[in-house]
Amino acid sequence: MAPRDLFIRSFKAEAVTELWAAAERRGDPHVLVRTFPVCQSSGALGPKRRQGDGQVPEGFYRVSLFNPQSSYHLSLGVSYPNAADRHHSAGQPPGSAIMIHGDCVTIGCIPLRDGPIEELYVAAVFARDAGQRDIPIHIFPCRLDEPTCQARLAADSAARPDLAAFWDGLVPGYLAFLQTGAPPRVVAEKTGAYKLEPPPRERRPLVAAGE
C-alpha cells in the first residue's frame, strides 16, 4: 500500500530530511517512514531573504512542482517564496526554484543524491495520484526542542533580534507536530508572520516505522 498523507521535514544543522506518513489506523500519529541524509549544504542557519544569497529557506512550505526531467535526476519543488518570504525580502527579488533533488550539489536547494530522491519522489507521486492535494514541507534550522539547537540559535541571534524573532515564529508550528502527531496547518501571512491554525486534539506520541 502506498504511503498516504505525506509530510516532509528537513533540518539544516542535522543535514537530514524526513518522510512521514499517516498511520494505518486513522487517528493514530504519523509514522516516520524514512530519513534521508542531506549530502551538501549551502549558506548558514537562517532564512532565505534574497535571490543569490545562497541560503536554504526556513519555514512552512508545500510541494509545488514534480519535475521528472530535472538536471539533478528528479526534483520536488518547494513553494518558496511564500507570502512571509516576500514580505521579508523588502522589495528585492526573493529568489525562486528551490528544490529537493538528486545529485550532490546545491546553491540553496536540498540535495539527497539520486537513490534517496527516487524514493521520496515516487512516494510523493503516489500520494498525489491518490488524491493528496498538498504535501507539506517544513524546513527548520535545527530541532527546535533540543537544547543544543536552542543554544546555537541563541548565540547566532545574539546580535540579530530579527533572527531571534523569526526563529521564535517557527516554534509553534514545530511543536504542534510533536504534540499532536499530525502536520499542522500553518499560514504564511503578508505581515511576515506564520499563523498556526488550531491543531487537532492531542494524539499519542510519534512513532518510527516498525515500532
Tab-separated table of C-alpha atoms in Angstrom:
chain	number	residue	atom	x	y	z
A	1	MET	CA	0.000	0.000	0.000
A	2	ALA	CA	1.373	3.422	-0.961
A	3	PRO	CA	2.079	5.955	1.798
A	4	ARG	CA	-0.714	8.484	2.314
A	5	ASP	CA	-0.974	11.900	3.912
A	6	LEU	CA	2.741	12.523	3.416
A	7	PHE	CA	4.688	15.125	5.350
A	8	ILE	CA	8.310	16.172	4.738
A	9	ARG	CA	10.553	17.800	7.346
A	10	SER	CA	14.127	18.936	6.782
A	11	PHE	CA	16.746	20.091	9.295
A	12	LYS	CA	19.714	22.166	8.160
A	13	ALA	CA	22.130	21.706	11.084
A	14	GLU	CA	21.491	17.955	11.304
A	15	ALA	CA	21.575	17.618	7.487
A	16	VAL	CA	18.602	15.242	7.317
A	17	THR	CA	15.261	15.184	5.552
A	18	GLU	CA	12.438	13.087	6.991
A	19	LEU	CA	9.474	11.477	5.247
A	20	TRP	CA	6.428	10.924	7.418
A	21	ALA	CA	3.103	9.310	6.501
A	22	ALA	CA	-0.241	8.675	8.113
A	23	ALA	CA	-0.562	5.572	10.259
A	24	GLU	CA	-2.673	2.625	9.096
A	25	ARG	CA	-5.306	3.355	11.732
A	26	ARG	CA	-6.944	6.749	11.351
A	27	GLY	CA	-6.412	8.968	14.365
A	28	ASP	CA	-3.028	7.471	15.187
A	29	PRO	CA	0.040	9.722	14.908
A	30	HIS	CA	2.076	9.945	11.739
A	31	VAL	CA	4.840	7.380	11.278
A	32	LEU	CA	8.427	8.172	10.316
A	33	VAL	CA	8.878	6.242	7.060
A	34	ARG	CA	12.416	7.204	6.089
A	35	THR	CA	15.263	9.574	6.996
A	36	PHE	CA	17.462	10.773	4.135
A	37	PRO	CA	20.876	12.387	4.616
A	38	VAL	CA	21.262	15.802	3.004
A	39	CYS	CA	24.583	15.376	1.236
A	40	GLN	CA	25.589	19.022	0.682
A	41	SER	CA	24.808	22.348	2.381
A	42	SER	CA	24.605	25.940	1.252
A	43	GLY	CA	24.644	29.154	3.250
A	44	ALA	CA	24.218	29.316	7.022
A	45	LEU	CA	21.440	28.875	9.567
A	46	GLY	CA	18.743	31.452	8.963
A	47	PRO	CA	16.058	32.101	6.354
A	48	LYS	CA	16.494	32.881	2.670
A	49	ARG	CA	15.815	36.552	2.012
A	50	ARG	CA	17.303	37.468	-1.377
A	51	GLN	CA	17.971	35.957	-4.758
A	52	GLY	CA	21.579	34.801	-4.899
A	53	ASP	CA	22.200	34.756	-1.139
A	54	GLY	CA	22.899	31.004	-1.223
A	55	GLN	CA	20.546	30.342	1.675
A	56	VAL	CA	18.296	27.320	2.033
A	57	PRO	CA	14.854	28.645	3.076
A	58	GLU	CA	13.415	28.043	6.526
A	59	GLY	CA	9.685	27.995	7.122
A	60	PHE	CA	6.491	26.252	6.149
A	61	TYR	CA	6.016	25.218	2.539
A	62	ARG	CA	4.496	22.526	0.317
A	63	VAL	CA	5.464	20.536	-2.764
A	64	SER	CA	4.856	22.924	-5.651
A	65	LEU	CA	6.315	21.011	-8.596
A	66	PHE	CA	7.102	17.496	-9.762
A	67	ASN	CA	9.997	17.524	-12.225
A	68	PRO	CA	10.912	14.114	-13.724
A	69	GLN	CA	13.216	15.862	-16.238
A	70	SER	CA	15.388	17.605	-13.642
A	71	SER	CA	19.053	18.267	-14.382
A	72	TYR	CA	19.579	16.742	-10.920
A	73	HIS	CA	17.899	13.396	-11.688
A	74	LEU	CA	14.490	14.145	-10.128
A	75	SER	CA	13.237	17.121	-8.154
A	76	LEU	CA	10.339	18.253	-5.991
A	77	GLY	CA	9.689	21.985	-5.911
A	78	VAL	CA	9.488	23.836	-2.585
A	79	SER	CA	6.837	26.583	-2.601
A	80	TYR	CA	9.348	29.324	-1.792
A	81	PRO	CA	8.768	32.257	-1.706
A	82	ASN	CA	5.570	32.307	0.317
A	83	ALA	CA	3.800	35.471	1.485
A	84	ALA	CA	6.017	35.788	4.574
A	85	ASP	CA	9.182	35.436	2.477
A	86	ARG	CA	8.024	38.119	0.045
A	87	HIS	CA	7.378	40.477	2.957
A	88	HIS	CA	10.848	39.952	4.390
A	89	SER	CA	12.544	40.413	1.018
A	90	ALA	CA	11.657	44.112	1.387
A	91	GLY	CA	11.034	44.708	-2.287
A	92	GLN	CA	14.131	42.871	-3.506
A	93	PRO	CA	13.848	39.699	-5.650
A	94	PRO	CA	13.481	36.864	-3.096
A	95	GLY	CA	14.699	34.173	-5.466
A	96	SER	CA	12.889	31.010	-6.534
A	97	ALA	CA	13.378	27.486	-7.925
A	98	ILE	CA	14.176	25.909	-4.545
A	99	MET	CA	14.107	22.132	-4.916
A	100	ILE	CA	14.628	18.864	-3.111
A	101	HIS	CA	16.627	16.971	-5.728
A	102	GLY	CA	19.179	14.305	-6.566
A	103	ASP	CA	22.904	14.627	-7.229
A	104	CYS	CA	25.039	16.261	-4.517
A	105	VAL	CA	25.421	19.939	-5.401
A	106	THR	CA	23.416	22.905	-4.170
A	107	ILE	CA	23.034	26.659	-4.060
A	108	GLY	CA	20.034	27.000	-1.769
A	109	CYS	CA	18.411	23.639	-2.508
A	110	ILE	CA	18.239	20.326	-0.596
A	111	PRO	CA	20.231	17.568	-2.382
A	112	LEU	CA	19.646	13.947	-1.346
A	113	ARG	CA	21.593	12.019	-4.049
A	114	ASP	CA	19.827	10.058	-6.763
A	115	GLY	CA	18.717	6.934	-4.874
A	116	PRO	CA	17.038	8.776	-1.991
A	117	ILE	CA	15.288	11.300	-4.241
A	118	GLU	CA	13.828	8.405	-6.216
A	119	GLU	CA	12.251	7.026	-3.029
A	120	LEU	CA	10.918	10.395	-1.944
A	121	TYR	CA	9.744	11.384	-5.410
A	122	VAL	CA	7.872	8.120	-6.043
A	123	ALA	CA	6.177	8.307	-2.627
A	124	ALA	CA	5.084	11.887	-3.383
A	125	VAL	CA	3.751	10.910	-6.819
A	126	PHE	CA	1.742	8.023	-5.337
A	127	ALA	CA	0.312	10.344	-2.664
A	128	ARG	CA	-0.586	12.980	-5.265
A	129	ASP	CA	-2.214	10.423	-7.544
A	130	ALA	CA	-4.168	9.037	-4.574
A	131	GLY	CA	-5.665	12.482	-4.015
A	132	GLN	CA	-3.351	14.345	-1.611
A	133	ARG	CA	-3.570	17.909	-2.868
A	134	ASP	CA	-0.920	19.434	-0.599
A	135	ILE	CA	2.232	17.719	0.649
A	136	PRO	CA	3.701	19.918	3.414
A	137	ILE	CA	7.433	20.641	3.558
A	138	HIS	CA	8.670	22.182	6.818
A	139	ILE	CA	12.294	23.354	6.877
A	140	PHE	CA	13.958	24.205	10.194
A	141	PRO	CA	17.433	25.426	11.171
A	142	CYS	CA	17.702	22.520	13.641
A	143	ARG	CA	15.484	20.511	16.005
A	144	LEU	CA	13.945	23.392	17.892
A	145	ASP	CA	13.062	21.404	21.020
A	146	GLU	CA	16.655	20.264	21.645
A	147	PRO	CA	18.959	22.237	24.000
A	148	THR	CA	21.921	22.172	21.596
A	149	CYS	CA	19.768	23.716	18.891
A	150	GLN	CA	18.400	26.345	21.258
A	151	ALA	CA	21.897	27.279	22.415
A	152	ARG	CA	23.178	27.592	18.868
A	153	LEU	CA	20.258	29.757	17.754
A	154	ALA	CA	20.641	31.980	20.826
A	155	ALA	CA	24.314	32.505	20.016
A	156	ASP	CA	23.690	33.129	16.311
A	157	SER	CA	20.917	35.636	17.000
A	158	ALA	CA	22.545	37.472	19.924
A	159	ALA	CA	23.247	40.499	17.733
A	160	ARG	CA	20.336	39.857	15.363
A	161	PRO	CA	16.930	40.444	17.005
A	162	ASP	CA	15.308	39.911	13.612
A	163	LEU	CA	16.702	36.373	13.512
A	164	ALA	CA	15.559	35.666	17.065
A	165	ALA	CA	12.044	36.842	16.213
A	166	PHE	CA	11.967	34.764	13.030
A	167	TRP	CA	13.060	31.570	14.773
A	168	ASP	CA	10.579	32.183	17.606
A	169	GLY	CA	7.891	32.317	14.924
A	170	LEU	CA	8.756	28.795	13.768
A	171	VAL	CA	8.339	27.236	17.210
A	172	PRO	CA	4.522	26.922	17.363
A	173	GLY	CA	4.349	25.028	14.064
A	174	TYR	CA	7.281	22.831	15.038
A	175	LEU	CA	5.823	21.914	18.427
A	176	ALA	CA	2.316	21.347	17.059
A	177	PHE	CA	3.509	18.315	15.127
A	178	LEU	CA	5.308	16.875	18.157
A	179	GLN	CA	2.270	17.439	20.363
A	180	THR	CA	-0.430	16.114	18.021
A	181	GLY	CA	1.293	13.662	15.715
A	182	ALA	CA	-0.276	15.357	12.693
A	183	PRO	CA	1.183	18.009	10.381
A	184	PRO	CA	-0.259	21.367	11.451
A	185	ARG	CA	-1.752	23.835	9.020
A	186	VAL	CA	0.488	26.909	9.074
A	187	VAL	CA	-0.432	30.011	7.086
A	188	ALA	CA	2.235	32.430	5.838
A	189	GLU	CA	0.829	35.914	6.276
A	190	LYS	CA	1.591	39.063	4.288
A	191	THR	CA	2.813	40.674	7.517
A	192	GLY	CA	5.770	38.263	7.504
A	193	ALA	CA	4.432	36.124	10.357
A	194	TYR	CA	3.325	32.490	10.432
A	195	LYS	CA	-0.123	31.749	11.805
A	196	LEU	CA	-0.814	28.331	13.282
A	197	GLU	CA	-4.401	27.298	12.794
A	198	PRO	CA	-5.951	25.378	15.719
A	199	PRO	CA	-4.372	21.894	15.750
A	200	PRO	CA	-6.424	18.699	16.112
A	201	ARG	CA	-6.833	17.195	19.536
A	202	GLU	CA	-3.725	15.717	21.105
A	203	ARG	CA	-2.710	12.280	19.913
A	204	ARG	CA	-0.322	9.616	21.107
A	205	PRO	CA	3.450	10.197	20.842
A	206	LEU	CA	5.095	9.969	17.434
A	207	VAL	CA	6.495	6.625	16.339
A	208	ALA	CA	9.096	5.422	13.853
A	209	ALA	CA	8.295	2.843	11.191
A	210	GLY	CA	8.237	-0.683	12.581
A	211	GLU	CA	7.678	0.302	16.227
